[in-house]
Amino acid sequence: MDGSGSFDLLEEVFSRVRESSIFRDRDKLSPDYVPSRLPFREEQIARLGAILAQALKGYKPNNAFIYGLTGTGKTAVVRYVLERLREKAQEIQVPVTVAYVNCRQRDTEYRVLSDVLDSLGVRVPFTGLSIAELYRRLVRALERGRARLIVVLDEIDYVLRKHGDDLLYRLLRINGELPEPSVSIIGITNDLNFVDSLDPRVKSSLGEEEIVFPPYNARQLQAILEERASLAFKNGVLDEGVIGLCAAIAAREHGDARKALDLLRVAGEIAEREGSSRVTVEHVNKARNQLERDRVFEVVSTLPLHAKLVLLAVVKLIDAKGKATTGEIYSVYTELAGRVGVEAVTQRRATDILSELDMLGILSARVVSRGRYGKTKTVTLSSSRGSIIEALKTDDIIGRLIEED
DNA sequence: CCTCCACAGGAAGCGCAGGAGT
DNA sequence: ACTCCTGCGCTTCCTGTGGAGG
């Protein structure tokens, strides 16, 4: 980067941010912000509150299982209730400790346990001890503190998928080693199927209580957005229909409130960057495109080499004739693999790669029968060609391949 | 009505890496 | 330092199948 030109550019951007004409407080739209009111979740708050209230009376709360798709307010509700519980416990002098662990970030048994210990005030080295030793220390800390411990495992399916249900099984058994049971577990997941894959013993004891978070409908999303928008934006900067459009788009994607908030925030950011004094429906559409581009980029650029090659083969075929079938894709793919000097995977594997790309929402593969001419999958792209190519180019090997023609 | 294409997609197993137990 | 175990990406081998053309 060279000197003065880019500095002036930055100066301009920075000063525009400082005197934002759009946002009052952008963080109110951030996914991490926990609002003081959670509309349409009164029932879930009351249920969870009733369960955890046992801890205030000196009993062990039941374990609970919380399900709901992404963006249905699970994490926000749990954090909200825990915070209130913590306040109340302090107020009436009852020892309650809360450990909140996000299992997507802390995705091994060791890391989860060390976070739990950390919340009890026990520091452990980030590596070096055996898992069994961590459990021993946990038991000792609990005996010493005599506190109720509530462990919240958010996105619990991540650890379990990777490491099986040992973690849960052993955590649940800790109560047996204590003079009185004092560990409660709250599991949160957005994968409804994964519950069935649990050990039946774990399943039954974790599922003592179950709380379901249904998706929000468009009307509810609209109300949520209006409330947040009034905190985040300056008065009257939102055009008519902006909130309605965000709500409608997110409602179509299984009522995901996070998505709705993202749209609104990015639309505001785009409006601001353009120096506009208002946020328009047009800005929302741009925001939708940008979010989609980011998603595709994120997914495609981290794909393994063979998946990228298969994807490039699909793009080439669609460029040439508007559609692609498995056989064609495979032969173009093997040719590409040859050109970059790697051995091709088998066709069987290639069909699995196609299915994976389908599940990631990059393309869409439909099984069709062409009668005499066999049965195959016809593949179309389900995200923009431009974004895909752009993301593929970040890979040196694939990039060279694209440059060549 | 039957055939037979061009695949889909299940089952089993292999080599490897990385992590746990000893 | 060593075995043992597990999950992952992949191959090999396989059976199943919707419907155009005979």
GROMACS .gro file of C-alpha atoms (C1' of nucleotides) in nm, chain A residues 326-327 347-348 351 371-375 377, chain B residues 3-11 20-21:
model
   22
  326THR     CA    1  -2.304  -3.667  -1.362
  327GLY     CA    2  -2.126  -3.842  -1.646
  347GLN     CA    3  -1.698  -4.154  -0.988
  348ARG     CA    4  -1.859  -4.293  -0.676
  351THR     CA    5  -2.128  -3.822  -0.677
  371GLY     CA    6  -3.551  -4.350  -2.001
  372ARG     CA    7  -3.356  -4.534  -2.267
  373TYR     CA    8  -3.065  -4.299  -2.195
  374GLY     CA    9  -3.040  -4.391  -1.832
  375LYS     CA   10  -3.085  -4.228  -1.499
  377LYS     CA   11  -2.846  -3.623  -1.184
  408DT     C1'   12  -3.536  -5.408  -2.171
  409DC     C1'   13  -3.159  -5.201  -2.064
  410DC     C1'   14  -2.911  -4.745  -2.017
  411DA     C1'   15  -2.650  -4.455  -1.694
  412DC     C1'   16  -2.628  -4.373  -1.336
  413DA     C1'   17  -2.781  -4.357  -0.772
  414DG     C1'   18  -2.646  -4.476  -0.357
  415DG     C1'   19  -2.576  -4.872   0.016
  416DA     C1'   20  -2.209  -5.183   0.236
  425DA     C1'   21  -0.602  -4.137   2.427
  426DG     C1'   22  -0.435  -4.472   2.739
   0.00000   0.00000   0.00000
